[in-house]
Structure formats: structure tokens, C-alpha cells
PDB file of C-alpha atoms in Angstrom:
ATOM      1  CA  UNK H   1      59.092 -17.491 130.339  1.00  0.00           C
ATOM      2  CA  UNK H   2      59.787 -19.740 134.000  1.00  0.00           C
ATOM      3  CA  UNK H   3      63.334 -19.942 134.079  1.00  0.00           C
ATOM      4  CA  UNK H   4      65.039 -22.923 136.503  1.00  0.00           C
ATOM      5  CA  UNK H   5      68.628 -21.315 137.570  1.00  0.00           C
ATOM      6  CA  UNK H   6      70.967 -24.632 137.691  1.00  0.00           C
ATOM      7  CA  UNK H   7      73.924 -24.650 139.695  1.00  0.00           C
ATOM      8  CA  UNK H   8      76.770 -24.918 139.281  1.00  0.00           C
ATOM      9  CA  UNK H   9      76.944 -24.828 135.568  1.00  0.00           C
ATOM     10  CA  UNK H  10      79.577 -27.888 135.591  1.00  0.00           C
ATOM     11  CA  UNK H  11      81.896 -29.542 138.465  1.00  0.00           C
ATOM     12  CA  UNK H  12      84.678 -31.716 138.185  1.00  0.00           C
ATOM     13  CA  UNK H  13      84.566 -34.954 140.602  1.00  0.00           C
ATOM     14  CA  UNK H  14      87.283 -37.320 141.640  1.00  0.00           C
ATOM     15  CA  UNK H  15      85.996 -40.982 142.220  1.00  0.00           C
ATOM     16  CA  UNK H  16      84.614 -41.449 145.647  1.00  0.00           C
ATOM     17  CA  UNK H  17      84.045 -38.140 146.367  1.00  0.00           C
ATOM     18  CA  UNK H  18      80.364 -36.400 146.682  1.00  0.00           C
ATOM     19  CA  UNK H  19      78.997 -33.821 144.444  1.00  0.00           C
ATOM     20  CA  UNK H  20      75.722 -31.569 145.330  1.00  0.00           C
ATOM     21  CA  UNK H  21      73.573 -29.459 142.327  1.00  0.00           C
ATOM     22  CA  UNK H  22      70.456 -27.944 143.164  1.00  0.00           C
ATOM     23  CA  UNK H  23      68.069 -25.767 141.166  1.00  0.00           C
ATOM     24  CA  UNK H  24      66.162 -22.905 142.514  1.00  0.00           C
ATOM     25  CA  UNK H  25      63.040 -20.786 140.524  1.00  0.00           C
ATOM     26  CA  UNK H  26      60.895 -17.844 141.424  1.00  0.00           C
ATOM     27  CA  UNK H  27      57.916 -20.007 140.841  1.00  0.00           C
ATOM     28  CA  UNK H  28      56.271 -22.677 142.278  1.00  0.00           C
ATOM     29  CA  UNK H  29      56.575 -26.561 141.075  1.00  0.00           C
ATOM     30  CA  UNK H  30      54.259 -29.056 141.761  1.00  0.00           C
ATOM     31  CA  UNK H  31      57.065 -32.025 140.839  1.00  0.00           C
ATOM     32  CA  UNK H  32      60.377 -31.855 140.222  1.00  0.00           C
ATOM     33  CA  UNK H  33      62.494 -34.264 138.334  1.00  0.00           C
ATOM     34  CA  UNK H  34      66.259 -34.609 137.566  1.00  0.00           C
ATOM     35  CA  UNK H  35      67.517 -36.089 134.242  1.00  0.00           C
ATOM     36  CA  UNK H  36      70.605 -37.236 133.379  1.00  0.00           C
ATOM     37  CA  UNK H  37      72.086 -37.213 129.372  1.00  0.00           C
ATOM     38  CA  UNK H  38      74.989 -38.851 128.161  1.00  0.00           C
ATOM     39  CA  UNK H  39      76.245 -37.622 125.255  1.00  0.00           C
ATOM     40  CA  UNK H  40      74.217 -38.502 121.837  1.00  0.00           C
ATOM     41  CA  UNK H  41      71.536 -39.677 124.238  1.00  0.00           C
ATOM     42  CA  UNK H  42      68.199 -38.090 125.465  1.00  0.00           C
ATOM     43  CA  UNK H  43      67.799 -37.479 128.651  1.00  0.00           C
ATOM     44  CA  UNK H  44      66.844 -40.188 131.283  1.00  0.00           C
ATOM     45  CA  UNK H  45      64.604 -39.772 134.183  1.00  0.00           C
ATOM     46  CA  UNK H  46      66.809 -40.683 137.465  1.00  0.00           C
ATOM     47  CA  UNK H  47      64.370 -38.974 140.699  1.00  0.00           C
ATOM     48  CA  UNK H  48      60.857 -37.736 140.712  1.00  0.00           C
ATOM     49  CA  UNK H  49      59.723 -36.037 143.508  1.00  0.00           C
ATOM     50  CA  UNK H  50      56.243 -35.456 144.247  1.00  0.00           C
ATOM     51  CA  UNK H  51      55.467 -33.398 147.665  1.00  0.00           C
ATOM     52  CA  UNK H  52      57.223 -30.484 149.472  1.00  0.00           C
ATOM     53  CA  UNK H  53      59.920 -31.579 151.427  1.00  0.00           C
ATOM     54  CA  UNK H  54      60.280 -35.038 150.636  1.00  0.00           C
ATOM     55  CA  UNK H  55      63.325 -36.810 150.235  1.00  0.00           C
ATOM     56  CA  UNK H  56      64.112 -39.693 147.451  1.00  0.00           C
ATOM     57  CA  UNK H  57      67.243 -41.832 147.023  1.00  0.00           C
ATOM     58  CA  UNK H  58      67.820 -43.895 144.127  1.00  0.00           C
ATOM     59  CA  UNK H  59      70.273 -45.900 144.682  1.00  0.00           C
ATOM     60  CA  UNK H  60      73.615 -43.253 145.555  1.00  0.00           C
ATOM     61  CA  UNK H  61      71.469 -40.261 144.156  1.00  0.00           C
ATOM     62  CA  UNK H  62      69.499 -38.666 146.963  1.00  0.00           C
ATOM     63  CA  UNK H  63      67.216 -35.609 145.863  1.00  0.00           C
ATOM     64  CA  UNK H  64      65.007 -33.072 147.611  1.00  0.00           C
ATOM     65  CA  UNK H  65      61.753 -31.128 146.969  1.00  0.00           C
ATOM     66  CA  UNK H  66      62.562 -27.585 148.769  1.00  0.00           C
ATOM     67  CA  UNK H  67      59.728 -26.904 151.183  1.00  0.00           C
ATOM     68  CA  UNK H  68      58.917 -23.966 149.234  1.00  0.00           C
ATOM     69  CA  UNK H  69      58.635 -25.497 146.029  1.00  0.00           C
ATOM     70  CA  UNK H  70      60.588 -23.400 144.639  1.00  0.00           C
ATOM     71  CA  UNK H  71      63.785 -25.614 144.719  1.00  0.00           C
ATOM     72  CA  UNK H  72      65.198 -28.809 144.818  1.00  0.00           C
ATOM     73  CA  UNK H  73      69.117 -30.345 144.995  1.00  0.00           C
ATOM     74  CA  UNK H  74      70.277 -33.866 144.497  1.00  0.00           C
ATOM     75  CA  UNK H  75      73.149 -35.467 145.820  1.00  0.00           C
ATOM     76  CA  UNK H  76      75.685 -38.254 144.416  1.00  0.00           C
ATOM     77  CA  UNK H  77      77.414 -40.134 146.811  1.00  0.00           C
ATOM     78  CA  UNK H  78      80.682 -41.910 146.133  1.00  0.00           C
ATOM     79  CA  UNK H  79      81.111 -40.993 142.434  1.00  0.00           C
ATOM     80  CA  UNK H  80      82.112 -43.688 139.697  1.00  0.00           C
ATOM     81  CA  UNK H  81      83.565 -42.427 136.459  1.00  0.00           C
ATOM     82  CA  UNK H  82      80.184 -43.466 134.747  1.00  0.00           C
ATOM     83  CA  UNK H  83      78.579 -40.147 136.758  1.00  0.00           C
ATOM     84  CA  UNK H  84      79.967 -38.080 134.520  1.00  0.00           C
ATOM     85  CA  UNK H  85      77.100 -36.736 131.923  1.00  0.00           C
ATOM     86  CA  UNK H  86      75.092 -33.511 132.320  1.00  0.00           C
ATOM     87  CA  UNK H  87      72.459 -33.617 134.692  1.00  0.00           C
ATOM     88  CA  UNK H  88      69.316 -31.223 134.454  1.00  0.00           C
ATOM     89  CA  UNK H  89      66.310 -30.787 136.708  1.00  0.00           C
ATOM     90  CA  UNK H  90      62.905 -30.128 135.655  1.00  0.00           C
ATOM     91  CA  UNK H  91      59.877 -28.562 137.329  1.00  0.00           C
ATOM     92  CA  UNK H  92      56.064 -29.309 136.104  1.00  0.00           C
ATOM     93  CA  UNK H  93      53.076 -27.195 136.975  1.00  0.00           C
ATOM     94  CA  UNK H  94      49.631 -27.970 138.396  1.00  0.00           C
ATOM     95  CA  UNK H  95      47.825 -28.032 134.821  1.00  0.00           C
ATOM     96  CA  UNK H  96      49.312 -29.844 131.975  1.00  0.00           C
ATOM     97  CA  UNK H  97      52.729 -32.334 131.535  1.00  0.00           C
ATOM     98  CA  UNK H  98      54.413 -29.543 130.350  1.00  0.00           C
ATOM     99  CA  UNK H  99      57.933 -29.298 131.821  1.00  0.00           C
ATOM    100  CA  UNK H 100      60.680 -26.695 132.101  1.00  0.00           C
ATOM    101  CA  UNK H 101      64.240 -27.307 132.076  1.00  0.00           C
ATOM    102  CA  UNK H 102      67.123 -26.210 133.999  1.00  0.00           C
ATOM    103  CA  UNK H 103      70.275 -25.283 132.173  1.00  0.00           C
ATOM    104  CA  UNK H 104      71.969 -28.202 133.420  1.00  0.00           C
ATOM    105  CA  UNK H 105      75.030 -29.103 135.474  1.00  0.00           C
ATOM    106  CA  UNK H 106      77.926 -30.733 133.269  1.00  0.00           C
ATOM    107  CA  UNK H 107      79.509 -33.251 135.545  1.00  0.00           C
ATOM    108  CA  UNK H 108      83.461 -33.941 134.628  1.00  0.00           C
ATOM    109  CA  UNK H 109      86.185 -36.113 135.723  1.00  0.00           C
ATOM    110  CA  UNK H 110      89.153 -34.589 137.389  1.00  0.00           C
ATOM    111  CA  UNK H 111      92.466 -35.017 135.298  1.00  0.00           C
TER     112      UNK H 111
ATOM    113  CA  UNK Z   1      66.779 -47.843 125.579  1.00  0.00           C
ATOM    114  CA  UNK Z   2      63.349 -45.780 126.125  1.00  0.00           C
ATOM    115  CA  UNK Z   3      61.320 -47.146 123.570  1.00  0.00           C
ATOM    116  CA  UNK Z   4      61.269 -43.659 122.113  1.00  0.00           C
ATOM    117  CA  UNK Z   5      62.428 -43.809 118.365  1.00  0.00           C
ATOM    118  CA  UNK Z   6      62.978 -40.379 116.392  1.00  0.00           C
ATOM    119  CA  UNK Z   7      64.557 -40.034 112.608  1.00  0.00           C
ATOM    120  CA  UNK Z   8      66.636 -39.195 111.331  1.00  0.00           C
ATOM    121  CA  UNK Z   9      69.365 -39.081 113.595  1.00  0.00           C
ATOM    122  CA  UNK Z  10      71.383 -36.244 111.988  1.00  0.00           C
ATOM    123  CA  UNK Z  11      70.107 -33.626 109.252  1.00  0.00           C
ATOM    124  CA  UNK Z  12      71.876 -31.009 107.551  1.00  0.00           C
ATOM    125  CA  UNK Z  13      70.229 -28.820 105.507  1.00  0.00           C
ATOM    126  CA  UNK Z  14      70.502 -25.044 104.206  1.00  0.00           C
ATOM    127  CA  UNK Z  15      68.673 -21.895 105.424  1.00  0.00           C
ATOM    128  CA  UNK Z  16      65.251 -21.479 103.881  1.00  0.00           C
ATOM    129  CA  UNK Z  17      65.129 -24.957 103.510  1.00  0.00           C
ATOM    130  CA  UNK Z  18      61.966 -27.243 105.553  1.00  0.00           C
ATOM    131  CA  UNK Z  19      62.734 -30.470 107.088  1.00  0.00           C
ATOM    132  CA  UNK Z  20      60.154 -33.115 108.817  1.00  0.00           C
ATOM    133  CA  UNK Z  21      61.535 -34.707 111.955  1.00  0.00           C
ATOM    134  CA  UNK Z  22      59.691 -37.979 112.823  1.00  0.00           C
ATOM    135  CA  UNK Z  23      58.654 -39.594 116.231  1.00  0.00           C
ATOM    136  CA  UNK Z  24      57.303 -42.879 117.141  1.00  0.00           C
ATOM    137  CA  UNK Z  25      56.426 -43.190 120.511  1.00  0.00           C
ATOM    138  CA  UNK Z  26      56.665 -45.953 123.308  1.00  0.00           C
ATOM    139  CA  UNK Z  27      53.945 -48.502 122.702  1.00  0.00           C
ATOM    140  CA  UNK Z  28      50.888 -47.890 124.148  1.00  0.00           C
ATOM    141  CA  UNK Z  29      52.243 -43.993 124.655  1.00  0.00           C
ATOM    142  CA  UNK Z  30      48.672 -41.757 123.925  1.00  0.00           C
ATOM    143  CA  UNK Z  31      50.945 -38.541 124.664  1.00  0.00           C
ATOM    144  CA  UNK Z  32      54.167 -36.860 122.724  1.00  0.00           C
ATOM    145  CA  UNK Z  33      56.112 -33.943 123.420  1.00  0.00           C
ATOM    146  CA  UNK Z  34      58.737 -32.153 121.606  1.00  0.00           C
ATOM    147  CA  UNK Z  35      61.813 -30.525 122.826  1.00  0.00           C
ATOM    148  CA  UNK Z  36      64.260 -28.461 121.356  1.00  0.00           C
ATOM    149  CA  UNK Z  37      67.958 -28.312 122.892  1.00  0.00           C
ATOM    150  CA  UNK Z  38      70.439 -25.941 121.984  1.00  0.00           C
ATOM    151  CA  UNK Z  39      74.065 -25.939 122.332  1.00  0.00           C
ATOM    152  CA  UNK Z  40      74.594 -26.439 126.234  1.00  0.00           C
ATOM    153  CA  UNK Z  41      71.319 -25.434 127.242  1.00  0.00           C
ATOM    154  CA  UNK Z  42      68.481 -27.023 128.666  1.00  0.00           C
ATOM    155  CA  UNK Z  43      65.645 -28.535 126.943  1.00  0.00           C
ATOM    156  CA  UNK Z  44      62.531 -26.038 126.027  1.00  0.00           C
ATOM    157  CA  UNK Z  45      59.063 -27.349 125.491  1.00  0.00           C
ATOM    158  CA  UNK Z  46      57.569 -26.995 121.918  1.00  0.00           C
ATOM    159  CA  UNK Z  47      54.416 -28.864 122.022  1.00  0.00           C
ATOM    160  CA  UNK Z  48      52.570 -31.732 123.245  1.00  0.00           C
ATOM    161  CA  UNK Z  49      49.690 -33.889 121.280  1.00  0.00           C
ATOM    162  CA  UNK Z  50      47.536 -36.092 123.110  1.00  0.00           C
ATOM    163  CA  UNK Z  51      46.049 -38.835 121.204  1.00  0.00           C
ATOM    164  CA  UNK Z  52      46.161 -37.285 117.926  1.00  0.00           C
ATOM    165  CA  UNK Z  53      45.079 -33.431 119.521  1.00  0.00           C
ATOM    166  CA  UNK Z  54      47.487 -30.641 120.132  1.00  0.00           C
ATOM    167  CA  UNK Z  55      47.461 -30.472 124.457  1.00  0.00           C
ATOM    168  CA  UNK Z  56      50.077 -27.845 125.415  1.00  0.00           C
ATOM    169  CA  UNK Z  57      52.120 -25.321 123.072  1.00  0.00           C
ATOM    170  CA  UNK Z  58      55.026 -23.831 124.399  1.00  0.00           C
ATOM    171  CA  UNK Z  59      58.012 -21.879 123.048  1.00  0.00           C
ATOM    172  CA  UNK Z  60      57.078 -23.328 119.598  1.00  0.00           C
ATOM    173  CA  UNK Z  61      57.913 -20.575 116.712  1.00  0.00           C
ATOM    174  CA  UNK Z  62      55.045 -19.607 113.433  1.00  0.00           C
ATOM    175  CA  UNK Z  63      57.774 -21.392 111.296  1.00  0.00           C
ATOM    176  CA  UNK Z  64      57.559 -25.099 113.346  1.00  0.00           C
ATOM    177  CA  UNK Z  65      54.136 -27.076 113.381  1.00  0.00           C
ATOM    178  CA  UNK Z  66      53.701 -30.275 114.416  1.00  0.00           C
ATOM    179  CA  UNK Z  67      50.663 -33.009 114.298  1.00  0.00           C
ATOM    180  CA  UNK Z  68      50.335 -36.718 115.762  1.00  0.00           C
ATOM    181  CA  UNK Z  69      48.845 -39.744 113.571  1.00  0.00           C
ATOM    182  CA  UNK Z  70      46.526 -41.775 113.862  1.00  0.00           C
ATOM    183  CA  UNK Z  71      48.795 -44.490 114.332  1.00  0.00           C
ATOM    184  CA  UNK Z  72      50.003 -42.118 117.102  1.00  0.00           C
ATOM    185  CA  UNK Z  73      53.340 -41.731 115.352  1.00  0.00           C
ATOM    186  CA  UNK Z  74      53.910 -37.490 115.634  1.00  0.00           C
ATOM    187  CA  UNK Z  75      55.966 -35.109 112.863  1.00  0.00           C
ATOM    188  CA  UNK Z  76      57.688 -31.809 113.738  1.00  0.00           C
ATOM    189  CA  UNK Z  77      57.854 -29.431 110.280  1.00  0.00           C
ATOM    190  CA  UNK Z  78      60.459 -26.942 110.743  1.00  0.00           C
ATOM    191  CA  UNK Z  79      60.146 -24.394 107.656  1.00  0.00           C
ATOM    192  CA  UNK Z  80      62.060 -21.535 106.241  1.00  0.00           C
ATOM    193  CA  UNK Z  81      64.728 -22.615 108.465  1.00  0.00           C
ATOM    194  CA  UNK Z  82      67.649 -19.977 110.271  1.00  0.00           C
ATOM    195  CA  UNK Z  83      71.152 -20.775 111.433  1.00  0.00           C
ATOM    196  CA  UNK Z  84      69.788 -20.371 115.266  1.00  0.00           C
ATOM    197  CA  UNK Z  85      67.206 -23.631 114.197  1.00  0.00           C
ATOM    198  CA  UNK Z  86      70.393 -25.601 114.698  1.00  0.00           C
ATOM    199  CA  UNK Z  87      69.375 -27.665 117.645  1.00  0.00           C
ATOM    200  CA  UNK Z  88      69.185 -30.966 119.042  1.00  0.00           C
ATOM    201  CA  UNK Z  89      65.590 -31.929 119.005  1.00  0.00           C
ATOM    202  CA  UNK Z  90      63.879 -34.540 121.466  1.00  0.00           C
ATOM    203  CA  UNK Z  91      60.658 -36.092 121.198  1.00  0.00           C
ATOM    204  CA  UNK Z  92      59.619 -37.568 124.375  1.00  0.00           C
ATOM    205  CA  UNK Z  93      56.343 -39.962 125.011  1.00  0.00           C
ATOM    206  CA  UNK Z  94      54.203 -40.571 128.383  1.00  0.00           C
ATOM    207  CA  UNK Z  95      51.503 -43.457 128.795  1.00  0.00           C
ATOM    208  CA  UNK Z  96      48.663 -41.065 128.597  1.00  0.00           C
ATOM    209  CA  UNK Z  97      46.055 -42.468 130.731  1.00  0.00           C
ATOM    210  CA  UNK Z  98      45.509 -39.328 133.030  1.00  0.00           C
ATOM    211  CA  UNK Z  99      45.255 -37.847 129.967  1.00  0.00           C
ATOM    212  CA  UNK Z 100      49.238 -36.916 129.822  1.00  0.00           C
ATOM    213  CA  UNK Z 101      49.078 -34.868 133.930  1.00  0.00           C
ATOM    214  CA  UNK Z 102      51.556 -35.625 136.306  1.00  0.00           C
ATOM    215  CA  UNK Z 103      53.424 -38.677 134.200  1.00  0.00           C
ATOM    216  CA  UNK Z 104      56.847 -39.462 133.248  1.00  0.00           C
ATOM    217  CA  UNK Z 105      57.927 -39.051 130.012  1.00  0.00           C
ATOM    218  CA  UNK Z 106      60.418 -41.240 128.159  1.00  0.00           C
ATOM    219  CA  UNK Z 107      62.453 -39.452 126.017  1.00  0.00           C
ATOM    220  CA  UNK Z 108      63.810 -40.628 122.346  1.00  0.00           C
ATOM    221  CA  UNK Z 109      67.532 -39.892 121.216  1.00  0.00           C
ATOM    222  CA  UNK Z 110      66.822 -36.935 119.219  1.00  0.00           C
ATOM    223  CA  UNK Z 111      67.566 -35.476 115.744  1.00  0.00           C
ATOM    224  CA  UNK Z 112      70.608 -33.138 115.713  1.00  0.00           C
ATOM    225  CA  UNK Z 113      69.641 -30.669 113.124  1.00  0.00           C
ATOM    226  CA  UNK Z 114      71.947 -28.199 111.227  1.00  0.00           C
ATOM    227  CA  UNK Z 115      71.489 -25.394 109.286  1.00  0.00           C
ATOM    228  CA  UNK Z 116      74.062 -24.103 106.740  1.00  0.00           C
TER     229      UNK Z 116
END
């Protein structure tokens, strides 16, 4: 089936510092969304992105729709201890709701 | 909290065995969706039902079936259950009113299932 490579697979941040995961897929998306879980939790919607190219922040997330549609990152600016969670993008197709999931990025905190 | 309530929250159970994992969606929510999530992987589509009416099927197995109530509350039957059915499973929920296209969907907690 569509697969949605993630990367990287998990990061460790300092506070204040930035952090950058993107997602890239051989097929075309017509949105693109990036979740967030905390553990026990389901996953909550942070960005939606709607168009090729455009560019979203959400307060100190910031995330892209790659101009191919085949990719998107998102940014955290000035991490906070409460970043840490694993973060997962989704892509949906023209027809349907149906989305597919990235493998997701596990974001730690640096000992 | 999204609104989205599943049950139970945790389920053990043996292989062979069937289980029923319950959903109740946001109010108002025409559309559900179930996910399952194994251990550190992303989420995988099973199905969707739309106002009582299977929508989408994904990677759903023979051994899984789902339906949605007429209360709009949905069910996911897992049957003759393997050690790999051990998942995490989400139900999420989405208002519906463009018939369940292009909207966000609120996901519930999940129901960490495992088989002995």
C-alpha cells in the first residue's frame, strides 16, 4: 500500500533549541496533516495544510505542503519539555477521508 | 479531550478468542474511522462508516468487521484472534456533513488490545 517515509525516526531536543521532521511519499497528497500523541493518548491534530506550497504556523509549529505534493516538514521553534511526544504526519487523497500515516518521529529530551 | 470515547481501555484476551471494541463518536459526528497502531508504528486505516454505511475499507483483515448504529455509536469485532492482533486501536470521528471528504477527524484514546 502508500507508504509515508518519516524522518528521522526519533530526535532528542534540548529546551530552546529547534527541531525539523518532514515526510516525503512517492504519491501525491491532496492534504497533509501532522499529529501529535502523548503517550496513552490518541493522536491530536496540530497543522492541516490544504494547497501546494503553503505555509501554516500554529503557534511555534510551522509546517509546509511540498510543492510537489509529495512532501511536507514541520518545524518547532524554541522547544519546551512538553514537545516531547511522537509526532506523525498524514496524507489524504482526492476521493474519500481516508488517511495514511507516517511512521512517526519520537521526539525526546536530552539527558 | 476530543469528545471521542472508545471501551474498554485495555483488553487481554487469548488467541482464538473474539473481542468487540466499542466507539462513540463526537456529538453530532455522522462519520467513524478505525485505526489500528502497532508497536511504534504509525496508524493504518481499517474502515470508515458513514452514517450507519460502510464508506472506505482499508487494510482491514477477513477476521475484523465492523458496523455503526443507529445511534451512530460503531463496534470493531476482532475474531479468531493472533499474537500480531496485539495493537493499539483508535477510533476516530469527523462531523460528516461533506459526507466525511476533506474533514478533520477527532480521534478517541484507543483500546490497547493483547493477545496471549
Amino acid at each position: 500500500g502508500q507508504q509515508l517515509n518519516q524522518s528521522p525516526q526519533s530526535m532528542f531536543i534540548q529546551e530552546g533549541e529547534d527541531v525539523s521532521m518532514n515526510c516525503t511519499s512517492s504519491s501525491i497528497f491532496n492534504t497533509w496533516l501532522w499529529y501529535k500523541q502523548d503517550p496513552g493518548e490518541g493522536p491530536v491534530l496540530l497543522i492541516a495544510l490544504y494547497k501546494a506550497g503553503e505555509l501554516t504556523s500554529n503557534g511555534r509549529l510551522t509546517a509546509q505542503f511540498g510543492i510537489t505534493r509529495k512532501d511536507s516538514f514541520l518545524n518547532i521553534s524554541a522547544s519546551i519539555p512538553s514537545d516531547v511526544g511522537i509526532y506523525f504526519c498524514a496524507g489524504r487523497q482526492a476521493a474519500g477521508n481516508k488517511l495514511t500515516f507516517g511512521g512517526g518521529t519520537r521526539v525526546l529530551v536530552k539527558p | 479531550d476530543s469528545g471521542v470515547t472508545q471501551t474498554p481501555k485495555h483488553l487481554i484476551t487469548a488467541t482464538g478468542q473474539r473481542v468487540t471494541l466499542r466507539c462513540s463518536p463526537r456529538s453530532g459526528d455522522l462519520s467513524v474511522y478505525w485505526y489500528q497502531q502497532s508497536l511504534d508504528q504509525g496508524l493504518q486505516f481499517l474502515i470508515q462508516y458513514y452514517n450507519g454505511e460502510e464508506r472506505a475499507k482499508g487494510n482491514i483483515l477477513e477476521r475484523f468487521s465492523a458496523q455503526q448504529f443507529p445511534d451512530l455509536h460503531s463496534e470493531l469485532n476482532l475474531s479468531s484472534l493472533e499474537l500480531g492482533d496485539s495493537a493499539l486501536y483508535f477510533c476516530a470521528s469527523s462531523p460528516g456533513t461533506s459526507g466525511g471528504l476533506q474533514e478533520t477527524q477527532y480521534f478517541g484514546p484507543g483500546t490497547r488490545l493483547l493477545v496471549l
